[in-house]
XYZ file of C-alpha atoms in Angstrom:
533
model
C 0.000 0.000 0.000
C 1.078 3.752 -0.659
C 0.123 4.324 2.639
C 3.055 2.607 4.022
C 5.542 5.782 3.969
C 2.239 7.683 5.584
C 3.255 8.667 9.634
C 6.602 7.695 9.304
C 8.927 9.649 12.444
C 12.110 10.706 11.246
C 13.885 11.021 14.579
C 16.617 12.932 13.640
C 18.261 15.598 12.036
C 19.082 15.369 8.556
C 22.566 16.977 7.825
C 24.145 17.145 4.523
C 26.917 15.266 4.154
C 29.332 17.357 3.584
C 29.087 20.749 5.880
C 26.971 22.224 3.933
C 25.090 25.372 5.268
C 21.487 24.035 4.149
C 19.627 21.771 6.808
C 16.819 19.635 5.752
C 13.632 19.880 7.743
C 12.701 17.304 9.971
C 9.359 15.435 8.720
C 8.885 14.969 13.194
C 6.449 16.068 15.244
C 7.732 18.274 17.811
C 8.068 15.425 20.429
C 10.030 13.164 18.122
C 12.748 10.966 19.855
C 16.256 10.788 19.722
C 18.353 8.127 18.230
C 19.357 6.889 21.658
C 15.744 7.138 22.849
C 14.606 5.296 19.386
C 16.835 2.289 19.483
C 15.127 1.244 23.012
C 11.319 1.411 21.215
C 10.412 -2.183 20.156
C 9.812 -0.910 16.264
C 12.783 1.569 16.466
C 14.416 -0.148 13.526
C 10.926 -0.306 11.672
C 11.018 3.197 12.366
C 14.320 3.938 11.214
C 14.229 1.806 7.745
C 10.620 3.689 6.668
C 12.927 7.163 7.308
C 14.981 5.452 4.810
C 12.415 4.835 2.107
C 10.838 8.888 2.987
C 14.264 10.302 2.245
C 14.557 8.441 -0.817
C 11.359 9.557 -2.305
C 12.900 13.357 -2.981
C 15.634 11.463 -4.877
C 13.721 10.799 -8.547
C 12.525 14.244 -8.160
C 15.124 15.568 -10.451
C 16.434 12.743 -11.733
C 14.794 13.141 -15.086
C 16.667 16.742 -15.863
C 20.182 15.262 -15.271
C 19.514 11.955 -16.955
C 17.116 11.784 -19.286
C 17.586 14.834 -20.652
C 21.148 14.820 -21.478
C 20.019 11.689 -23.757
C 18.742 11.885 -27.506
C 15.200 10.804 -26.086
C 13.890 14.021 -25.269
C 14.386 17.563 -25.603
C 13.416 20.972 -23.521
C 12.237 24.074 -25.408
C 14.103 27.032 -25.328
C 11.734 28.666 -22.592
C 12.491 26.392 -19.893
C 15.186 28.259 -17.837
C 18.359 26.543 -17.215
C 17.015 22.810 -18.631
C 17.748 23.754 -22.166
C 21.546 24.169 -21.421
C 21.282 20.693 -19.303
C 19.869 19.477 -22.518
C 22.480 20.996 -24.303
C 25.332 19.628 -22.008
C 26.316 23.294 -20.567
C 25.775 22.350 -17.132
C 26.830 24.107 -14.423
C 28.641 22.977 -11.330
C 26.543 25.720 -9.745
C 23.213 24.060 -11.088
C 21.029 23.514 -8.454
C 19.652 20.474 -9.726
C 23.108 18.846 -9.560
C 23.725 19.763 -6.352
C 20.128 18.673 -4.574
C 20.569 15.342 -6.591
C 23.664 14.961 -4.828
C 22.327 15.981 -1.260
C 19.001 13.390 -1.784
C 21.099 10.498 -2.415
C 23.632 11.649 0.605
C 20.900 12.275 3.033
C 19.140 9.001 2.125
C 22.843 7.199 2.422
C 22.918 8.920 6.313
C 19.459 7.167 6.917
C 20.902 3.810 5.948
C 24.028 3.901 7.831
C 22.456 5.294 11.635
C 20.745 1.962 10.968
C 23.881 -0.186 9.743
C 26.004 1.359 12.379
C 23.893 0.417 15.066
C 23.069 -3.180 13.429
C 24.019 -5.031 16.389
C 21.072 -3.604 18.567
C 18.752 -4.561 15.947
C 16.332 -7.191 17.521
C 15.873 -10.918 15.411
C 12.181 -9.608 13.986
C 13.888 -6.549 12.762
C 17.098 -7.472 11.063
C 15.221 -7.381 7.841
C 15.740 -3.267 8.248
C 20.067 -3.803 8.409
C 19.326 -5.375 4.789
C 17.681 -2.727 3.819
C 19.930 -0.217 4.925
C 22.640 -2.295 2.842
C 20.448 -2.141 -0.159
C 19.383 1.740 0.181
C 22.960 2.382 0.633
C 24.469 0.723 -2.118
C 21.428 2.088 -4.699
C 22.009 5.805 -3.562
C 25.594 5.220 -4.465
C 25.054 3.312 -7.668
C 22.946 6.573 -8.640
C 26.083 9.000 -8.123
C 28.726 6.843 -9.914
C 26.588 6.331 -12.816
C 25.715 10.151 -12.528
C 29.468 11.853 -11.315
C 31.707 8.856 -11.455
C 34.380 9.224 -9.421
C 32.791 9.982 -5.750
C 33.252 9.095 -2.073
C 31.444 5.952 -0.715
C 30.287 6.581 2.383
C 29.976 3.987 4.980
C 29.065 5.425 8.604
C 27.214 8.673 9.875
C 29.922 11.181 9.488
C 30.396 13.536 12.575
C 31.117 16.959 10.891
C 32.329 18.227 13.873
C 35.426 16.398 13.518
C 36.215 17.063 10.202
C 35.244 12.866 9.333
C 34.613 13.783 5.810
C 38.285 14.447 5.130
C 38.713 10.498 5.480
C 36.264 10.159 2.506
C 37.981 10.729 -1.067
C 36.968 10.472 -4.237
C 37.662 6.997 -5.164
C 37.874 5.693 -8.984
C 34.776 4.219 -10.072
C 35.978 0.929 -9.644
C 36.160 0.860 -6.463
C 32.738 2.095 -5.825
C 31.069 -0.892 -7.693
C 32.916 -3.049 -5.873
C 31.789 -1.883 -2.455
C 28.280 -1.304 -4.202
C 28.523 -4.636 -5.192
C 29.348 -6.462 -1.298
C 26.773 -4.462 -0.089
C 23.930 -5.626 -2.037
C 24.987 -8.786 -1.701
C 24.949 -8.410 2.067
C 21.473 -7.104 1.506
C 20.532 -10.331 0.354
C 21.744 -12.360 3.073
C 19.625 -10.008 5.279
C 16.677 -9.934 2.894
C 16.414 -13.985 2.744
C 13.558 -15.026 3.771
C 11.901 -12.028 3.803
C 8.148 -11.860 2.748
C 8.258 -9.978 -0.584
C 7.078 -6.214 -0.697
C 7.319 -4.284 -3.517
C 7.867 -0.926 -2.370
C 10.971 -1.959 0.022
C 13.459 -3.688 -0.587
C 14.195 -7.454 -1.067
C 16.187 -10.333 -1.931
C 15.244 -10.595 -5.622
C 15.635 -6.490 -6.203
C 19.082 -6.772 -4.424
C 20.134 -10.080 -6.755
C 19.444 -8.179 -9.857
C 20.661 -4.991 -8.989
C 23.937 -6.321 -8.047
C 23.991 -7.865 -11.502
C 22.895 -4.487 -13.113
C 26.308 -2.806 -11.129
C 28.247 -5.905 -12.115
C 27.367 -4.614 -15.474
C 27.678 -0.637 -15.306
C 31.011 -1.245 -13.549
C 34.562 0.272 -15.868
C 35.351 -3.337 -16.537
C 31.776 -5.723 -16.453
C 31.696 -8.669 -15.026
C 29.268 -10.605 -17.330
C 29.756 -13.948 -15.989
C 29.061 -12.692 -12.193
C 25.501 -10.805 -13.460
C 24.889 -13.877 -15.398
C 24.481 -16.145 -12.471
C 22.680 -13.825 -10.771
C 20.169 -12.982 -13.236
C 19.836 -16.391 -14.296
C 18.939 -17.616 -10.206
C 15.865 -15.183 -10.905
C 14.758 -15.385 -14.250
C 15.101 -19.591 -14.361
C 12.555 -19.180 -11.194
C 10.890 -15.884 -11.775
C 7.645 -17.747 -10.330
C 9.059 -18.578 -7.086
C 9.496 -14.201 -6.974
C 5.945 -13.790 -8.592
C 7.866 -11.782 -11.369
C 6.479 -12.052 -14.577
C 5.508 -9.084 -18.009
C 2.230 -8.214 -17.849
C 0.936 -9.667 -20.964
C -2.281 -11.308 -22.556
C -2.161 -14.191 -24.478
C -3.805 -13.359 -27.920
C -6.664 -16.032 -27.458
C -7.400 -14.211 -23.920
C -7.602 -11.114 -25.548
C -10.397 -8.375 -25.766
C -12.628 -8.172 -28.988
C -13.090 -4.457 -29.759
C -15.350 -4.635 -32.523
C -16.755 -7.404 -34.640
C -14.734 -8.403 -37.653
C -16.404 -11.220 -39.629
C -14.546 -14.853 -40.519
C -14.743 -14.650 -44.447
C -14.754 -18.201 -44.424
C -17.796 -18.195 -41.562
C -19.271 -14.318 -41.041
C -20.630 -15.755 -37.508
C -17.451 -16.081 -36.095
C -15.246 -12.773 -34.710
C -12.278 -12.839 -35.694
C -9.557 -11.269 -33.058
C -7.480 -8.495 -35.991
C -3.279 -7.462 -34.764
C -4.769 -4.105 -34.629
C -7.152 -5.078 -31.617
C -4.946 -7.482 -29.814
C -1.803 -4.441 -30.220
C -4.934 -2.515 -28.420
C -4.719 -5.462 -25.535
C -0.896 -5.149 -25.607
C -0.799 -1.437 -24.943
C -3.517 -1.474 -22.295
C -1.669 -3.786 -20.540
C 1.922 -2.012 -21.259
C 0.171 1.056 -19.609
C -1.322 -1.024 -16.755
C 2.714 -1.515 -15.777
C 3.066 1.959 -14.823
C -0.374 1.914 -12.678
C -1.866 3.827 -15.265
C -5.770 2.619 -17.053
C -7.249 3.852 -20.135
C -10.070 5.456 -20.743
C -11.160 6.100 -24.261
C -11.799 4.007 -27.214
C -10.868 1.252 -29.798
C -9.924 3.137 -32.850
C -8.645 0.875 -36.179
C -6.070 3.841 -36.965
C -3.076 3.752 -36.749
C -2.963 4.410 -33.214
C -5.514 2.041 -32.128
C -5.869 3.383 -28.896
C -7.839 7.142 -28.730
C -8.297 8.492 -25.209
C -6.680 9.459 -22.172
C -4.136 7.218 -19.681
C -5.017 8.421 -15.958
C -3.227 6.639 -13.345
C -4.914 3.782 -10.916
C -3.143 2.752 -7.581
C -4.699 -0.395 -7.539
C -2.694 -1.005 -10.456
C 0.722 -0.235 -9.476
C 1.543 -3.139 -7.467
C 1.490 -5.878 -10.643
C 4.245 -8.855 -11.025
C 6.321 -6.522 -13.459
C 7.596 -4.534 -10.941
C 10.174 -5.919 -8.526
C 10.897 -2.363 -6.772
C 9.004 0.858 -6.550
C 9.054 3.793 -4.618
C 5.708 4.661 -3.416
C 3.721 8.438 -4.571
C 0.183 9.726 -2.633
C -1.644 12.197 -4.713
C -3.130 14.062 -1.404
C -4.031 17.672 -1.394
C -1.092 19.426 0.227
C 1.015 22.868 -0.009
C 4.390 20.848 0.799
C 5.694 19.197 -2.515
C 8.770 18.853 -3.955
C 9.537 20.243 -7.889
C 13.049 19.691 -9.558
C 13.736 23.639 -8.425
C 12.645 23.122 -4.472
C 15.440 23.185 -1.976
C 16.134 20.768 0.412
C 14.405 22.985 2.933
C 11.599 23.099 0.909
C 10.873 19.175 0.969
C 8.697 18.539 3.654
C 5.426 16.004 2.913
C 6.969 13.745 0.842
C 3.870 11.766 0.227
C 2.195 14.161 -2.320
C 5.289 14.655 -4.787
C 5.019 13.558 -8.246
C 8.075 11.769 -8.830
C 9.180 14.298 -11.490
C 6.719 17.232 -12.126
C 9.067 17.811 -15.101
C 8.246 14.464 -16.721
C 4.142 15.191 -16.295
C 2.307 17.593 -19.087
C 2.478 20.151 -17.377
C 6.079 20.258 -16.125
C 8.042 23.616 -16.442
C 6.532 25.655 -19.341
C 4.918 22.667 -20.714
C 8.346 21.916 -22.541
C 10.749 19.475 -20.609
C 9.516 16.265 -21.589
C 9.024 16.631 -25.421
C 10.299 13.980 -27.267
C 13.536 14.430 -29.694
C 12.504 14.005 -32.935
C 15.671 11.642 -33.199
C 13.262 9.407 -30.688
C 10.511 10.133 -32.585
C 11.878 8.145 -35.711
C 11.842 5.110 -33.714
C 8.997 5.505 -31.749
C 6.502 5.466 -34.263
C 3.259 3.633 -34.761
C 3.859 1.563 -36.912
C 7.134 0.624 -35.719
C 6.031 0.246 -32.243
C 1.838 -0.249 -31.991
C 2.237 -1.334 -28.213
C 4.119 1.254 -27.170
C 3.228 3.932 -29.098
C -0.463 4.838 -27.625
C 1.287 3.366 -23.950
C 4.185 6.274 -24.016
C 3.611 8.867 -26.265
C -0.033 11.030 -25.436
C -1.015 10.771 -29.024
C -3.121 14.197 -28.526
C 0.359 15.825 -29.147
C 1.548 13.825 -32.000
C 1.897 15.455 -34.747
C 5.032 14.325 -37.460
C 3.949 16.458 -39.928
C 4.792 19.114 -38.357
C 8.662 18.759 -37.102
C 8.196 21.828 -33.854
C 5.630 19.860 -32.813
C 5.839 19.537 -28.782
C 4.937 15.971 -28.562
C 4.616 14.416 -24.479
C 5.107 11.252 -22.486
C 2.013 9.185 -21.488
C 3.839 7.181 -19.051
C 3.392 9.528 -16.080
C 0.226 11.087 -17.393
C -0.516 13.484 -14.265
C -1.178 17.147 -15.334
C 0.338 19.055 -12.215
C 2.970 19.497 -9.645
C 1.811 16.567 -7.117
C 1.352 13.271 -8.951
C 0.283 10.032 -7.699
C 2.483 7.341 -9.886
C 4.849 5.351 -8.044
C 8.541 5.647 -9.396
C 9.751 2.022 -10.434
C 13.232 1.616 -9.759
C 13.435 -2.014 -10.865
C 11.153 -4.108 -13.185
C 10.940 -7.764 -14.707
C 11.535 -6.367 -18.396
C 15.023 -4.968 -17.013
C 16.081 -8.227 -15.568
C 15.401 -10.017 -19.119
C 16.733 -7.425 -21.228
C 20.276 -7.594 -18.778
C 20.296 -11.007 -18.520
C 20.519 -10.991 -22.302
C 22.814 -8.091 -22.100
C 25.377 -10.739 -19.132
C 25.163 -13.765 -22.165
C 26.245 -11.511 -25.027
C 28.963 -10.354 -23.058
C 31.645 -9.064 -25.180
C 29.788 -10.816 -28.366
C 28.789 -8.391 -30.696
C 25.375 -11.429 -31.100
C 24.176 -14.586 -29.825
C 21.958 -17.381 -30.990
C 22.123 -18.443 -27.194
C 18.668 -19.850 -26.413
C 18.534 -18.025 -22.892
C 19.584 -14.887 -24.421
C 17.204 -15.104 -27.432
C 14.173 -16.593 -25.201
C 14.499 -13.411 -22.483
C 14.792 -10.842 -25.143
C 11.310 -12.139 -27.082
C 9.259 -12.519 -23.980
C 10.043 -8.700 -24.473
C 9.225 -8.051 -28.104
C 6.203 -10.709 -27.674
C 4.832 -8.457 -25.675
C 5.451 -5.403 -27.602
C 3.800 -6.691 -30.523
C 7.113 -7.506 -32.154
C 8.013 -10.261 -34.385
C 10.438 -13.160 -32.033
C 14.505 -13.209 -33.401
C 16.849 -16.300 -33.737
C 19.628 -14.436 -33.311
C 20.484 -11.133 -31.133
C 22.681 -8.433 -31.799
C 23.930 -5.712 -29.022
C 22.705 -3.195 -31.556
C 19.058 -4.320 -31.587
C 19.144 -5.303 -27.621
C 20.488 -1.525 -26.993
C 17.781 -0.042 -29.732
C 14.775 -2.568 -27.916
C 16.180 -1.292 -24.246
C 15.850 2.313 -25.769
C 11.970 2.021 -26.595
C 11.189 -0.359 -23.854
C 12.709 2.480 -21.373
C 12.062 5.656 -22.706
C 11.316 8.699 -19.808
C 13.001 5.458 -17.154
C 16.001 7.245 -16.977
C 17.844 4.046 -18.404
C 18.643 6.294 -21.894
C 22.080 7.951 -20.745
C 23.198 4.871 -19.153
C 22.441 2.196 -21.694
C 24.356 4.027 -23.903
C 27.829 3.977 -21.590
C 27.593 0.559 -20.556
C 27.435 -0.545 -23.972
C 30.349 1.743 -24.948
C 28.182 4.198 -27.323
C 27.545 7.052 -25.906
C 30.219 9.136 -27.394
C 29.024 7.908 -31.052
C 25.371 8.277 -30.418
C 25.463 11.918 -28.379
C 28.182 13.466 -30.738
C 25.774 12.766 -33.622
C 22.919 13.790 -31.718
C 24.849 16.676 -30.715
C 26.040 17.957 -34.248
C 22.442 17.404 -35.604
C 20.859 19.023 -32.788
C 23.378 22.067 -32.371
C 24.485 21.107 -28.901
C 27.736 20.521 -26.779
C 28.478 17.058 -26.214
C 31.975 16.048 -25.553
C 33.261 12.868 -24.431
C 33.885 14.371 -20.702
C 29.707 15.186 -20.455
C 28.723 11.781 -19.862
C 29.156 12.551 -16.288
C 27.655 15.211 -14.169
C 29.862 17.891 -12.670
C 31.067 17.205 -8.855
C 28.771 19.828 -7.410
C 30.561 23.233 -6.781
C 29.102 23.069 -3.355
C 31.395 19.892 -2.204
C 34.403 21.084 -3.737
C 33.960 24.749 -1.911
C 33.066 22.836 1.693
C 36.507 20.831 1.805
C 38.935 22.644 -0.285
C 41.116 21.347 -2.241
C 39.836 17.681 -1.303
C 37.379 17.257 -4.051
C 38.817 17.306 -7.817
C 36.312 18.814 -10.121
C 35.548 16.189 -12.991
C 37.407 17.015 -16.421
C 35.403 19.367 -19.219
C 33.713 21.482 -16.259
């Protein structure tokens, strides 16, 4: 249930990381307790680990600016403020967007570790909360290498007072995955055994996450991710993960099409099972359709409006929970951190929703638009793009996202962090290894469960180039874009292109994020600025 981050006690302060001057506000009632006075509650722990999952629900909130948006999939108009030179790859160490990103994921890495440093208070019925601290740890600091690269790993609550962030350096990328690495695998030592819950962590997230880092990591480990992967996705039903998909003789009958050979009979047409395809790729994202059956080209005319009691489906294997409740305290990509108070009624991203800033940071590239077509893709078409705002005869057009199809600046769609289509699509990815294709059964079998259910014709034999171009349209407005395209060693070829035809910056040195300005100027000369910035 959403509810489940509802009347959650943070019990103490939240201090960026690294002395900064901003304090984020405590989500306690006045009376809240102290650490100390926490630990000696019988749910302290419980307590604790839901403070975890509240501070990580302000980290997607910008996400989509500094991902996303430095990748050919979308594009921000030119009356959007500072996102067109994000888009552009002029970022600014300054940027406040790079900087909050950076605090999120650091105050949500304190959360974990008052609970991992204290582990050894934590009573039997509550260990389950040390895994997750493992797990939130390690995915806070998978977000910044895959965002700045070279950072700090931090692995206890640092006591500013003594200066404790001088023993954390920068440390080569490397040697981040690898301690990202042990500690999702100690998460799933603690998570074993745990009954499964979707929106906190667990044993079958932390397995293919690990496998997903094994992967990202300067040098991938394919055979590591493989076993991994292949533990989950050899017994997906034993983790009640599965696509959402119908089978086309379960499938919906829109309209009656006559049996030339018997005109009693209805005959089921691609167009309307595509229709049952694309209802059902929606119904991944908790969204439902209201509208009609239309034998266009589109097949699907209406509106997507999201449905809670949709969001919790066998697709998704980790999500972080969203309340759309009426409230004056939510979070946009522009709040500060002492602006983020009820975390409950943020939309994950108001910049990925149709009305984000100026109606104009979500619009598809028309480089995405060439692939994303209907009669390339007629599953995901109608699922992703609001066809209201499709227009490709017109080239300015400002066409939107229907994934995340709330119109304002509190939205109620969960973020999903993890889902079963990943863990196919990587598992492929771990078997190809350094392959350029495969014909391997495993590989070809967990890549067309995938295009099955898009509506795609099945392969005998897989390429990296059609696994990265099925991972692009699969994952559009995920936030996967930008980071597909490095761990398969193409985003320099793909953004330079996109960058001469689009008249931006890209050089090989704006993959990464700058090191916020705000780090570097806290500890001088401790933190290196990243090269190009």
């Amino acid at each position: 249930m959403k509810n489940l981050y509802k009347n959650i006690i943070v019990c103490f302060s939240l201090v960026t990381l690294f002395l900064s001057c901003e304090k984020e506000l405590d989500l306690s009632n006045p009376t809240a307790l102290s650490i100390e006075e926490l630990l000696q509650t019988d749910n302290g722990f419980q307590l604790l680990a839901n403070g975890v999952l509240d501070a990580y629900q302000k980290v997607p909130a910008n996400e989509f600016l500094l991902i996303e948006l430095r990748s050919d999939n979308v594009r921000a108009n030119s009356e959007n403020g500072n996102f067109p030179a994000i888009n552009a790859y002029n970022v600014d160490p300054n940027n406040g967007d790079v900087a909050t990103y950076y605090s999120n994921n650091m105050s949500t890495i304190k959360h974990a570790n008052t609970i991992i440093d204290n582990r050894f208070l934590a009573p039997e019925n509550q260990q389950y909360t040390v895994g997750e601290a493992y797990f939130m740890r390690a995915l806070c600091h998978f977000n910044l290498v895959r965002a700045y690269q070279n950072i700090p790993f931090i692995d206890k609550v640092l006591d500013i007072t003594k200066g404790e962030a001088l023993n954390y350096p920068q440390l080569p990328e490397a040697e981040v995955y690898a301690k990202i690495i042990d500690d999702f695998k100690t998460s799933i030592a603690y998570l074993d055994g745990v009954a499964q819950n979707r929106y906190r962590p667990s044993k079958g997230a932390a397995i293919c996450l690990a496998a997903k880092a094994y992967l990202s990591q300067p040098n991938p480990n394919y055979d590591e991710a493989e076993l991994l992967l292949a533990s989950v996705v050899e017994n997906n039903g034993a983790y009640n993960y599965d696509l959402i998909f119908t089978e086309r003789n379960n499938a919906e009958q829109f309209v009656f099409n006559a049996d030339p050979l018997d005109p009693s009979v209805d005959l089921l047409t691609d167009s309307e099972y595509y229709a049952n395809l694309a209802i059902d790729y929606g119904y991944v994202f908790g969204n439902q359709f209201s509208g009609d059956y239309s034998e266009n080209e589109i097949v699907l005319d209406g509106d997507w409006s999201n449905n809670s009691g949709f969001e919790i489906n066998d697709e998704i294997i980790f999500s972080i929970a969203y309340d759309l409740v009426s409230s004056d305290n939510y979070t946009t990509s522009d709040s500060g951190l002492g602006d983020q108070v009820e975390t409950d009624s943020e939309s994950h991203s108001f910049a990925m929703t149709l009305q984000g800033p100026s109606n104009g940071v979500n619009i598809a590239s028309l480089d995405f638009l060439e692939v994303m077509k209907p009669e390339l893709q007629p599953v995901r078409f109608p699922a992703t793009i609001k066809a209201l705002s499709y227009n490709p005869s017109e080239e300015t057009n400002d066409t939107f996202n229907a994934k995340f199809p709330t119109d304002g600046e509190i939205g109620d769609n969960d973020w999903i962090v993890l889902r079963y289509a990943d863990v196919l699509l990587l598992y492929a990815e771990a078997i190809l290894g350094t392959d350029d294709s495969t014909t391997d059964s495993r590989a070809i079998d967990a890549f067309n469960k995938v295009r099955l259910r898009a509506g795609l014709e099945e392969v005998a034999n897989l390429s990296k180039e059609e696994l990265l171009a099925e991972r692009r349209v699969e994952f559009v407005y995920e936030n996967q874009r930008l980071y597909d395209l490095i761990r398969f060693g193409q985003a320099d070829n793909v953004l330079t292109n996109f960058s001469v035809q689009n008249s931006l910056f890209y050089t090989n040195e704006k993959k990464y994020l700058p090191f916020p300005q705000r780090e570097i100027d806290n500890l001088p000369n401790f933190y290196k600025q990243n090269n190009g910035y």
